[in-house]
């Protein structure tokens, strides 16, 4: 994970720094399972931020999928 720490929200900076230097976590692929298994007691702000992002993009994905289904031409 490469992120410019000074450009991030101050509440996340320390957790990002710790996450980038964690030898176990920095070797894992960053996907939805990564955020689910992140220790909440160690990374509370990162987990909160990640869950908000998942909710936003997950909602957008479902919305677009429903739009496509609703506007799909009927084949007869």
PDB file of N, CA, C and O in Angstrom:
ATOM      1  N   UNK A   1       0.857  -1.166   0.000  1.00  0.00           N
ATOM      2  CA  UNK A   1       0.000   0.000   0.000  1.00  0.00           C
ATOM      3  C   UNK A   1       0.902   1.227   0.000  1.00  0.00           C
ATOM      4  O   UNK A   1       1.686   1.417   0.909  1.00  0.00           O
ATOM      5  N   UNK A   2       0.787   2.040  -1.027  1.00  0.00           N
ATOM      6  CA  UNK A   2       1.569   3.263  -1.081  1.00  0.00           C
ATOM      7  C   UNK A   2       0.621   4.454  -1.114  1.00  0.00           C
ATOM      8  O   UNK A   2      -0.174   4.602  -2.029  1.00  0.00           O
ATOM      9  N   UNK A   3       0.707   5.258  -0.092  1.00  0.00           N
ATOM     10  CA  UNK A   3      -0.137   6.433   0.057  1.00  0.00           C
ATOM     11  C   UNK A   3       0.742   7.553   0.602  1.00  0.00           C
ATOM     12  O   UNK A   3       1.595   7.322   1.445  1.00  0.00           O
ATOM     13  N   UNK A   4       0.529   8.753   0.104  1.00  0.00           N
ATOM     14  CA  UNK A   4       1.257   9.898   0.640  1.00  0.00           C
ATOM     15  C   UNK A   4       0.583  10.292   1.960  1.00  0.00           C
ATOM     16  O   UNK A   4      -0.475  10.897   1.966  1.00  0.00           O
ATOM     17  N   UNK A   5       1.226   9.944   3.047  1.00  0.00           N
ATOM     18  CA  UNK A   5       0.645  10.118   4.375  1.00  0.00           C
ATOM     19  C   UNK A   5       0.303  11.571   4.687  1.00  0.00           C
ATOM     20  O   UNK A   5      -0.786  11.849   5.191  1.00  0.00           O
ATOM     21  N   UNK A   6       1.170  12.556   4.394  1.00  0.00           N
ATOM     22  CA  UNK A   6       0.829  13.945   4.732  1.00  0.00           C
ATOM     23  C   UNK A   6      -0.420  14.477   4.028  1.00  0.00           C
ATOM     24  O   UNK A   6      -1.053  15.406   4.519  1.00  0.00           O
ATOM     25  N   UNK A   7      -0.793  13.871   2.911  1.00  0.00           N
ATOM     26  CA  UNK A   7      -1.975  14.339   2.174  1.00  0.00           C
ATOM     27  C   UNK A   7      -3.277  13.743   2.706  1.00  0.00           C
ATOM     28  O   UNK A   7      -4.357  14.116   2.259  1.00  0.00           O
ATOM     29  N   UNK A   8      -3.184  12.812   3.642  1.00  0.00           N
ATOM     30  CA  UNK A   8      -4.368  12.143   4.171  1.00  0.00           C
ATOM     31  C   UNK A   8      -4.923  12.887   5.382  1.00  0.00           C
ATOM     32  O   UNK A   8      -4.254  13.696   6.002  1.00  0.00           O
ATOM     33  N   UNK A   9      -6.161  12.564   5.715  1.00  0.00           N
ATOM     34  CA  UNK A   9      -6.805  13.128   6.891  1.00  0.00           C
ATOM     35  C   UNK A   9      -5.956  12.827   8.123  1.00  0.00           C
ATOM     36  O   UNK A   9      -5.416  11.733   8.256  1.00  0.00           O
ATOM     37  N   UNK A  10      -5.854  13.789   9.022  1.00  0.00           N
ATOM     38  CA  UNK A  10      -4.981  13.620  10.185  1.00  0.00           C
ATOM     39  C   UNK A  10      -5.398  12.442  11.064  1.00  0.00           C
ATOM     40  O   UNK A  10      -4.547  11.823  11.699  1.00  0.00           O
ATOM     41  N   UNK A  11      -6.677  12.124  11.090  1.00  0.00           N
ATOM     42  CA  UNK A  11      -7.124  10.993  11.914  1.00  0.00           C
ATOM     43  C   UNK A  11      -6.632   9.655  11.355  1.00  0.00           C
ATOM     44  O   UNK A  11      -6.550   8.675  12.085  1.00  0.00           O
ATOM     45  N   UNK A  12      -6.277   9.615  10.074  1.00  0.00           N
ATOM     46  CA  UNK A  12      -5.841   8.377   9.443  1.00  0.00           C
ATOM     47  C   UNK A  12      -4.325   8.243   9.337  1.00  0.00           C
ATOM     48  O   UNK A  12      -3.821   7.146   9.108  1.00  0.00           O
ATOM     49  N   UNK A  13      -3.591   9.324   9.494  1.00  0.00           N
ATOM     50  CA  UNK A  13      -2.155   9.317   9.215  1.00  0.00           C
ATOM     51  C   UNK A  13      -1.372   8.292  10.029  1.00  0.00           C
ATOM     52  O   UNK A  13      -0.565   7.537   9.469  1.00  0.00           O
ATOM     53  N   UNK A  14      -1.580   8.228  11.308  1.00  0.00           N
ATOM     54  CA  UNK A  14      -0.842   7.285  12.145  1.00  0.00           C
ATOM     55  C   UNK A  14      -1.185   5.840  11.779  1.00  0.00           C
ATOM     56  O   UNK A  14      -0.295   4.993  11.671  1.00  0.00           O
ATOM     57  N   UNK A  15      -2.466   5.582  11.556  1.00  0.00           N
ATOM     58  CA  UNK A  15      -2.878   4.219  11.207  1.00  0.00           C
ATOM     59  C   UNK A  15      -2.344   3.808   9.835  1.00  0.00           C
ATOM     60  O   UNK A  15      -1.963   2.655   9.644  1.00  0.00           O
ATOM     61  N   UNK A  16      -2.291   4.732   8.893  1.00  0.00           N
ATOM     62  CA  UNK A  16      -1.722   4.424   7.579  1.00  0.00           C
ATOM     63  C   UNK A  16      -0.246   4.079   7.719  1.00  0.00           C
ATOM     64  O   UNK A  16       0.239   3.114   7.127  1.00  0.00           O
ATOM     65  N   UNK A  17       0.459   4.870   8.512  1.00  0.00           N
ATOM     66  CA  UNK A  17       1.879   4.624   8.744  1.00  0.00           C
ATOM     67  C   UNK A  17       2.095   3.242   9.371  1.00  0.00           C
ATOM     68  O   UNK A  17       2.970   2.479   8.934  1.00  0.00           O
ATOM     69  N   UNK A  18       1.295   2.911  10.370  1.00  0.00           N
ATOM     70  CA  UNK A  18       1.401   1.604  11.016  1.00  0.00           C
ATOM     71  C   UNK A  18       1.052   0.474  10.045  1.00  0.00           C
ATOM     72  O   UNK A  18       1.703  -0.566  10.030  1.00  0.00           O
ATOM     73  N   UNK A  19       0.039   0.699   9.232  1.00  0.00           N
ATOM     74  CA  UNK A  19      -0.387  -0.308   8.263  1.00  0.00           C
ATOM     75  C   UNK A  19       0.701  -0.562   7.222  1.00  0.00           C
ATOM     76  O   UNK A  19       0.972  -1.703   6.863  1.00  0.00           O
ATOM     77  N   UNK A  20       1.348   0.502   6.759  1.00  0.00           N
ATOM     78  CA  UNK A  20       2.395   0.361   5.754  1.00  0.00           C
ATOM     79  C   UNK A  20       3.629  -0.346   6.300  1.00  0.00           C
ATOM     80  O   UNK A  20       4.389  -0.939   5.539  1.00  0.00           O
ATOM     81  N   UNK A  21       3.840  -0.285   7.598  1.00  0.00           N
ATOM     82  CA  UNK A  21       5.029  -0.912   8.179  1.00  0.00           C
ATOM     83  C   UNK A  21       4.745  -2.259   8.838  1.00  0.00           C
ATOM     84  O   UNK A  21       5.665  -2.896   9.325  1.00  0.00           O
ATOM     85  N   UNK A  22       3.500  -2.687   8.848  1.00  0.00           N
ATOM     86  CA  UNK A  22       3.152  -3.984   9.418  1.00  0.00           C
ATOM     87  C   UNK A  22       3.609  -5.077   8.450  1.00  0.00           C
ATOM     88  O   UNK A  22       3.117  -5.157   7.324  1.00  0.00           O
ATOM     89  N   UNK A  23       4.555  -5.934   8.869  1.00  0.00           N
ATOM     90  CA  UNK A  23       5.108  -6.932   7.945  1.00  0.00           C
ATOM     91  C   UNK A  23       4.094  -7.965   7.467  1.00  0.00           C
ATOM     92  O   UNK A  23       4.221  -8.494   6.362  1.00  0.00           O
ATOM     93  N   UNK A  24       3.086  -8.247   8.254  1.00  0.00           N
ATOM     94  CA  UNK A  24       2.086  -9.239   7.858  1.00  0.00           C
ATOM     95  C   UNK A  24       1.034  -8.617   6.944  1.00  0.00           C
ATOM     96  O   UNK A  24       0.717  -9.151   5.882  1.00  0.00           O
ATOM     97  N   UNK A  25       0.504  -7.467   7.346  1.00  0.00           N
ATOM     98  CA  UNK A  25      -0.571  -6.848   6.574  1.00  0.00           C
ATOM     99  C   UNK A  25      -0.098  -6.275   5.244  1.00  0.00           C
ATOM    100  O   UNK A  25      -0.848  -6.275   4.273  1.00  0.00           O
ATOM    101  N   UNK A  26       1.136  -5.789   5.179  1.00  0.00           N
ATOM    102  CA  UNK A  26       1.594  -5.173   3.926  1.00  0.00           C
ATOM    103  C   UNK A  26       1.849  -6.208   2.831  1.00  0.00           C
ATOM    104  O   UNK A  26       1.984  -5.850   1.664  1.00  0.00           O
ATOM    105  N   UNK A  27       1.872  -7.477   3.168  1.00  0.00           N
ATOM    106  CA  UNK A  27       2.061  -8.511   2.143  1.00  0.00           C
ATOM    107  C   UNK A  27       0.733  -9.029   1.594  1.00  0.00           C
ATOM    108  O   UNK A  27       0.722  -9.737   0.590  1.00  0.00           O
ATOM    109  N   UNK A  28      -0.364  -8.683   2.241  1.00  0.00           N
ATOM    110  CA  UNK A  28      -1.670  -9.170   1.796  1.00  0.00           C
ATOM    111  C   UNK A  28      -2.198  -8.334   0.638  1.00  0.00           C
ATOM    112  O   UNK A  28      -1.905  -7.150   0.521  1.00  0.00           O
ATOM    113  N   UNK A  29      -3.001  -8.981  -0.195  1.00  0.00           N
ATOM    114  CA  UNK A  29      -3.679  -8.271  -1.275  1.00  0.00           C
ATOM    115  C   UNK A  29      -4.789  -7.416  -0.665  1.00  0.00           C
ATOM    116  O   UNK A  29      -5.535  -7.874   0.206  1.00  0.00           O
ATOM    117  N   UNK A  30      -4.903  -6.182  -1.133  1.00  0.00           N
ATOM    118  CA  UNK A  30      -5.908  -5.279  -0.571  1.00  0.00           C
ATOM    119  C   UNK A  30      -7.197  -5.421  -1.374  1.00  0.00           C
ATOM    120  O   UNK A  30      -7.312  -4.954  -2.506  1.00  0.00           O
ATOM    121  N   UNK A  31      -8.145  -6.103  -0.776  1.00  0.00           N
ATOM    122  CA  UNK A  31      -9.472  -6.279  -1.351  1.00  0.00           C
ATOM    123  C   UNK A  31     -10.476  -6.210  -0.204  1.00  0.00           C
ATOM    124  O   UNK A  31     -10.128  -5.839   0.904  1.00  0.00           O
ATOM    125  N   UNK A  32     -11.697  -6.570  -0.460  1.00  0.00           N
ATOM    126  CA  UNK A  32     -12.733  -6.466   0.574  1.00  0.00           C
ATOM    127  C   UNK A  32     -12.411  -7.352   1.767  1.00  0.00           C
ATOM    128  O   UNK A  32     -12.653  -6.971   2.911  1.00  0.00           O
ATOM    129  N   UNK A  33     -11.838  -8.519   1.533  1.00  0.00           N
ATOM    130  CA  UNK A  33     -11.484  -9.403   2.646  1.00  0.00           C
ATOM    131  C   UNK A  33     -10.396  -8.807   3.523  1.00  0.00           C
ATOM    132  O   UNK A  33     -10.369  -9.039   4.731  1.00  0.00           O
ATOM    133  N   UNK A  34      -9.514  -8.028   2.923  1.00  0.00           N
ATOM    134  CA  UNK A  34      -8.467  -7.355   3.688  1.00  0.00           C
ATOM    135  C   UNK A  34      -9.093  -6.436   4.738  1.00  0.00           C
ATOM    136  O   UNK A  34      -8.715  -6.449   5.895  1.00  0.00           O
ATOM    137  N   UNK A  35     -10.074  -5.653   4.317  1.00  0.00           N
ATOM    138  CA  UNK A  35     -10.689  -4.685   5.238  1.00  0.00           C
ATOM    139  C   UNK A  35     -11.538  -5.376   6.292  1.00  0.00           C
ATOM    140  O   UNK A  35     -11.634  -4.912   7.417  1.00  0.00           O
ATOM    141  N   UNK A  36     -12.145  -6.495   5.944  1.00  0.00           N
ATOM    142  CA  UNK A  36     -12.960  -7.234   6.909  1.00  0.00           C
ATOM    143  C   UNK A  36     -12.094  -7.821   8.016  1.00  0.00           C
ATOM    144  O   UNK A  36     -12.497  -7.874   9.173  1.00  0.00           O
ATOM    145  N   UNK A  37     -10.889  -8.266   7.667  1.00  0.00           N
ATOM    146  CA  UNK A  37     -10.019  -8.899   8.653  1.00  0.00           C
ATOM    147  C   UNK A  37      -9.097  -7.921   9.374  1.00  0.00           C
ATOM    148  O   UNK A  37      -8.335  -8.326  10.248  1.00  0.00           O
ATOM    149  N   UNK A  38      -9.165  -6.655   9.048  1.00  0.00           N
ATOM    150  CA  UNK A  38      -8.326  -5.647   9.708  1.00  0.00           C
ATOM    151  C   UNK A  38      -8.721  -5.545  11.183  1.00  0.00           C
ATOM    152  O   UNK A  38      -9.903  -5.421  11.497  1.00  0.00           O
ATOM    153  N   UNK A  39      -7.758  -5.615  12.104  1.00  0.00           N
ATOM    154  CA  UNK A  39      -8.091  -5.547  13.539  1.00  0.00           C
ATOM    155  C   UNK A  39      -8.673  -4.190  13.922  1.00  0.00           C
ATOM    156  O   UNK A  39      -7.999  -3.173  13.832  1.00  0.00           O
ATOM    157  N   UNK A  40      -9.924  -4.172  14.329  1.00  0.00           N
ATOM    158  CA  UNK A  40     -10.620  -2.924  14.633  1.00  0.00           C
ATOM    159  C   UNK A  40     -10.003  -2.187  15.821  1.00  0.00           C
ATOM    160  O   UNK A  40      -9.994  -0.960  15.850  1.00  0.00           O
ATOM    161  N   UNK A  41      -9.461  -2.920  16.784  1.00  0.00           N
ATOM    162  CA  UNK A  41      -8.860  -2.263  17.946  1.00  0.00           C
ATOM    163  C   UNK A  41      -7.546  -1.564  17.598  1.00  0.00           C
ATOM    164  O   UNK A  41      -7.145  -0.625  18.265  1.00  0.00           O
ATOM    165  N   UNK A  42      -6.907  -1.997  16.513  1.00  0.00           N
ATOM    166  CA  UNK A  42      -5.637  -1.394  16.108  1.00  0.00           C
ATOM    167  C   UNK A  42      -5.813  -0.324  15.029  1.00  0.00           C
ATOM    168  O   UNK A  42      -5.031   0.628  14.959  1.00  0.00           O
ATOM    169  N   UNK A  43      -6.815  -0.488  14.171  1.00  0.00           N
ATOM    170  CA  UNK A  43      -7.051   0.435  13.057  1.00  0.00           C
ATOM    171  C   UNK A  43      -8.510   0.919  13.020  1.00  0.00           C
ATOM    172  O   UNK A  43      -9.193   0.739  12.012  1.00  0.00           O
ATOM    173  N   UNK A  44      -9.001   1.546  14.068  1.00  0.00           N
ATOM    174  CA  UNK A  44     -10.428   1.914  14.083  1.00  0.00           C
ATOM    175  C   UNK A  44     -10.806   2.952  13.026  1.00  0.00           C
ATOM    176  O   UNK A  44     -11.868   2.852  12.408  1.00  0.00           O
ATOM    177  N   UNK A  45      -9.939   3.939  12.778  1.00  0.00           N
ATOM    178  CA  UNK A  45     -10.266   4.989  11.807  1.00  0.00           C
ATOM    179  C   UNK A  45     -10.173   4.465  10.368  1.00  0.00           C
ATOM    180  O   UNK A  45     -10.994   4.810   9.523  1.00  0.00           O
ATOM    181  N   UNK A  46      -9.166   3.630  10.109  1.00  0.00           N
ATOM    182  CA  UNK A  46      -9.021   3.051   8.770  1.00  0.00           C
ATOM    183  C   UNK A  46     -10.205   2.149   8.444  1.00  0.00           C
ATOM    184  O   UNK A  46     -10.737   2.183   7.332  1.00  0.00           O
ATOM    185  N   UNK A  47     -10.619   1.348   9.411  1.00  0.00           N
ATOM    186  CA  UNK A  47     -11.738   0.444   9.190  1.00  0.00           C
ATOM    187  C   UNK A  47     -13.025   1.233   8.953  1.00  0.00           C
ATOM    188  O   UNK A  47     -13.795   0.909   8.048  1.00  0.00           O
ATOM    189  N   UNK A  48     -13.237   2.269   9.727  1.00  0.00           N
ATOM    190  CA  UNK A  48     -14.418   3.111   9.545  1.00  0.00           C
ATOM    191  C   UNK A  48     -14.419   3.742   8.158  1.00  0.00           C
ATOM    192  O   UNK A  48     -15.430   3.721   7.451  1.00  0.00           O
ATOM    193  N   UNK A  49     -13.279   4.280   7.756  1.00  0.00           N
ATOM    194  CA  UNK A  49     -13.154   4.894   6.433  1.00  0.00           C
ATOM    195  C   UNK A  49     -13.393   3.864   5.324  1.00  0.00           C
ATOM    196  O   UNK A  49     -14.135   4.120   4.374  1.00  0.00           O
ATOM    197  N   UNK A  50     -12.786   2.698   5.456  1.00  0.00           N
ATOM    198  CA  UNK A  50     -12.929   1.652   4.442  1.00  0.00           C
ATOM    199  C   UNK A  50     -14.378   1.191   4.313  1.00  0.00           C
ATOM    200  O   UNK A  50     -14.875   1.003   3.206  1.00  0.00           O
ATOM    201  N   UNK A  51     -15.048   1.023   5.438  1.00  0.00           N
ATOM    202  CA  UNK A  51     -16.446   0.584   5.384  1.00  0.00           C
ATOM    203  C   UNK A  51     -17.339   1.636   4.734  1.00  0.00           C
ATOM    204  O   UNK A  51     -18.273   1.298   4.002  1.00  0.00           O
ATOM    205  N   UNK A  52     -17.035   2.907   4.967  1.00  0.00           N
ATOM    206  CA  UNK A  52     -17.800   3.974   4.299  1.00  0.00           C
ATOM    207  C   UNK A  52     -17.599   3.907   2.787  1.00  0.00           C
ATOM    208  O   UNK A  52     -18.543   4.059   2.018  1.00  0.00           O
ATOM    209  N   UNK A  53     -16.362   3.674   2.357  1.00  0.00           N
ATOM    210  CA  UNK A  53     -16.080   3.587   0.922  1.00  0.00           C
ATOM    211  C   UNK A  53     -16.767   2.373   0.302  1.00  0.00           C
ATOM    212  O   UNK A  53     -17.330   2.460  -0.790  1.00  0.00           O
ATOM    213  N   UNK A  54     -16.741   1.259   0.995  1.00  0.00           N
ATOM    214  CA  UNK A  54     -17.399   0.054   0.488  1.00  0.00           C
ATOM    215  C   UNK A  54     -18.897   0.303   0.357  1.00  0.00           C
ATOM    216  O   UNK A  54     -19.512  -0.085  -0.640  1.00  0.00           O
ATOM    217  N   UNK A  55     -19.482   0.972   1.338  1.00  0.00           N
ATOM    218  CA  UNK A  55     -20.923   1.266   1.278  1.00  0.00           C
ATOM    219  C   UNK A  55     -21.249   2.174   0.106  1.00  0.00           C
ATOM    220  O   UNK A  55     -22.220   1.946  -0.610  1.00  0.00           O
ATOM    221  N   UNK A  56     -20.433   3.191  -0.122  1.00  0.00           N
ATOM    222  CA  UNK A  56     -20.692   4.121  -1.224  1.00  0.00           C
ATOM    223  C   UNK A  56     -20.606   3.400  -2.563  1.00  0.00           C
ATOM    224  O   UNK A  56     -21.507   3.470  -3.380  1.00  0.00           O
ATOM    225  N   UNK A  57     -19.503   2.700  -2.794  1.00  0.00           N
ATOM    226  CA  UNK A  57     -19.317   2.059  -4.087  1.00  0.00           C
ATOM    227  C   UNK A  57     -20.184   0.826  -4.237  1.00  0.00           C
ATOM    228  O   UNK A  57     -20.606   0.500  -5.341  1.00  0.00           O
ATOM    229  N   UNK A  58     -20.460   0.144  -3.150  1.00  0.00           N
ATOM    230  CA  UNK A  58     -21.364  -0.994  -3.214  1.00  0.00           C
ATOM    231  C   UNK A  58     -22.763  -0.558  -3.608  1.00  0.00           C
ATOM    232  O   UNK A  58     -23.421  -1.190  -4.438  1.00  0.00           O
ATOM    233  N   UNK A  59     -23.212   0.559  -3.059  1.00  0.00           N
ATOM    234  CA  UNK A  59     -24.518   1.111  -3.390  1.00  0.00           C
ATOM    235  C   UNK A  59     -24.554   1.539  -4.852  1.00  0.00           C
ATOM    236  O   UNK A  59     -25.522   1.286  -5.561  1.00  0.00           O
ATOM    237  N   UNK A  60     -23.503   2.178  -5.321  1.00  0.00           N
ATOM    238  CA  UNK A  60     -23.422   2.611  -6.717  1.00  0.00           C
ATOM    239  C   UNK A  60     -23.473   1.397  -7.652  1.00  0.00           C
ATOM    240  O   UNK A  60     -24.154   1.411  -8.663  1.00  0.00           O
ATOM    241  N   UNK A  61     -22.760   0.351  -7.287  1.00  0.00           N
ATOM    242  CA  UNK A  61     -22.752  -0.868  -8.092  1.00  0.00           C
ATOM    243  C   UNK A  61     -24.159  -1.454  -8.190  1.00  0.00           C
ATOM    244  O   UNK A  61     -24.626  -1.800  -9.274  1.00  0.00           O
ATOM    245  N   UNK A  62     -24.842  -1.579  -7.043  1.00  0.00           N
ATOM    246  CA  UNK A  62     -26.197  -2.139  -7.049  1.00  0.00           C
ATOM    247  C   UNK A  62     -27.153  -1.260  -7.833  1.00  0.00           C
ATOM    248  O   UNK A  62     -28.020  -1.748  -8.559  1.00  0.00           O
ATOM    249  N   UNK A  63     -27.012   0.058  -7.702  1.00  0.00           N
ATOM    250  CA  UNK A  63     -27.868   0.986  -8.418  1.00  0.00           C
ATOM    251  C   UNK A  63     -27.687   0.812  -9.935  1.00  0.00           C
ATOM    252  O   UNK A  63     -28.657   0.731 -10.685  1.00  0.00           O
ATOM    253  N   UNK A  64     -26.438   0.742 -10.383  1.00  0.00           N
ATOM    254  CA  UNK A  64     -26.183   0.583 -11.810  1.00  0.00           C
ATOM    255  C   UNK A  64     -26.677  -0.769 -12.315  1.00  0.00           C
ATOM    256  O   UNK A  64     -27.225  -0.864 -13.411  1.00  0.00           O
ATOM    257  N   UNK A  65     -26.509  -1.798 -11.521  1.00  0.00           N
ATOM    258  CA  UNK A  65     -26.981  -3.128 -11.923  1.00  0.00           C
ATOM    259  C   UNK A  65     -28.510  -3.129 -12.076  1.00  0.00           C
ATOM    260  O   UNK A  65     -29.035  -3.666 -13.045  1.00  0.00           O
ATOM    261  N   UNK A  66     -29.218  -2.508 -11.127  1.00  0.00           N
ATOM    262  CA  UNK A  66     -30.677  -2.431 -11.220  1.00  0.00           C
ATOM    263  C   UNK A  66     -31.100  -1.600 -12.427  1.00  0.00           C
ATOM    264  O   UNK A  66     -32.061  -1.929 -13.114  1.00  0.00           O
ATOM    265  N   UNK A  67     -30.390  -0.529 -12.706  1.00  0.00           N
ATOM    266  CA  UNK A  67     -30.702   0.321 -13.858  1.00  0.00           C
ATOM    267  C   UNK A  67     -30.574  -0.483 -15.154  1.00  0.00           C
ATOM    268  O   UNK A  67     -31.437  -0.424 -16.026  1.00  0.00           O
ATOM    269  N   UNK A  68     -29.496  -1.249 -15.260  1.00  0.00           N
ATOM    270  CA  UNK A  68     -29.273  -2.058 -16.457  1.00  0.00           C
ATOM    271  C   UNK A  68     -30.374  -3.102 -16.606  1.00  0.00           C
ATOM    272  O   UNK A  68     -30.906  -3.308 -17.698  1.00  0.00           O
ATOM    273  N   UNK A  69     -30.750  -3.742 -15.511  1.00  0.00           N
ATOM    274  CA  UNK A  69     -31.813  -4.757 -15.559  1.00  0.00           C
ATOM    275  C   UNK A  69     -33.134  -4.116 -15.976  1.00  0.00           C
ATOM    276  O   UNK A  69     -33.864  -4.655 -16.818  1.00  0.00           O
ATOM    277  N   UNK A  70     -33.436  -2.940 -15.416  1.00  0.00           N
ATOM    278  CA  UNK A  70     -34.709  -2.282 -15.714  1.00  0.00           C
ATOM    279  C   UNK A  70     -34.779  -1.784 -17.159  1.00  0.00           C
ATOM    280  O   UNK A  70     -35.843  -1.711 -17.737  1.00  0.00           O
ATOM    281  N   UNK A  71     -33.651  -1.426 -17.740  1.00  0.00           N
ATOM    282  CA  UNK A  71     -33.656  -0.843 -19.084  1.00  0.00           C
ATOM    283  C   UNK A  71     -33.170  -1.816 -20.157  1.00  0.00           C
ATOM    284  O   UNK A  71     -32.896  -1.408 -21.273  1.00  0.00           O
ATOM    285  N   UNK A  72     -33.095  -3.075 -19.806  1.00  0.00           N
ATOM    286  CA  UNK A  72     -32.701  -4.104 -20.770  1.00  0.00           C
ATOM    287  C   UNK A  72     -33.894  -4.344 -21.715  1.00  0.00           C
ATOM    288  O   UNK A  72     -35.011  -4.518 -21.247  1.00  0.00           O
ATOM    289  N   UNK A  73     -33.643  -4.337 -23.018  1.00  0.00           N
ATOM    290  CA  UNK A  73     -34.758  -4.579 -23.938  1.00  0.00           C
ATOM    291  C   UNK A  73     -35.281  -6.016 -23.802  1.00  0.00           C
ATOM    292  O   UNK A  73     -34.511  -6.935 -23.590  1.00  0.00           O
ATOM    293  N   UNK A  74     -36.592  -6.139 -23.897  1.00  0.00           N
ATOM    294  CA  UNK A  74     -37.219  -7.470 -23.818  1.00  0.00           C
ATOM    295  C   UNK A  74     -36.971  -8.232 -25.107  1.00  0.00           C
ATOM    296  O   UNK A  74     -37.173  -7.698 -26.196  1.00  0.00           O
ATOM    297  N   UNK A  75     -36.536  -9.472 -24.973  1.00  0.00           N
ATOM    298  CA  UNK A  75     -36.342 -10.316 -26.160  1.00  0.00           C
ATOM    299  C   UNK A  75     -37.537 -11.247 -26.278  1.00  0.00           C
ATOM    300  O   UNK A  75     -37.826 -12.022 -25.405  1.00  0.00           O
ATOM    301  N   UNK A  76     -38.252 -11.143 -27.384  1.00  0.00           N
ATOM    302  CA  UNK A  76     -39.404 -12.005 -27.631  1.00  0.00           C
ATOM    303  C   UNK A  76     -39.250 -12.705 -28.929  1.00  0.00           C
ATOM    304  O   UNK A  76     -38.775 -12.312 -29.863  1.00  0.00           O
TER     305      UNK A  76
END
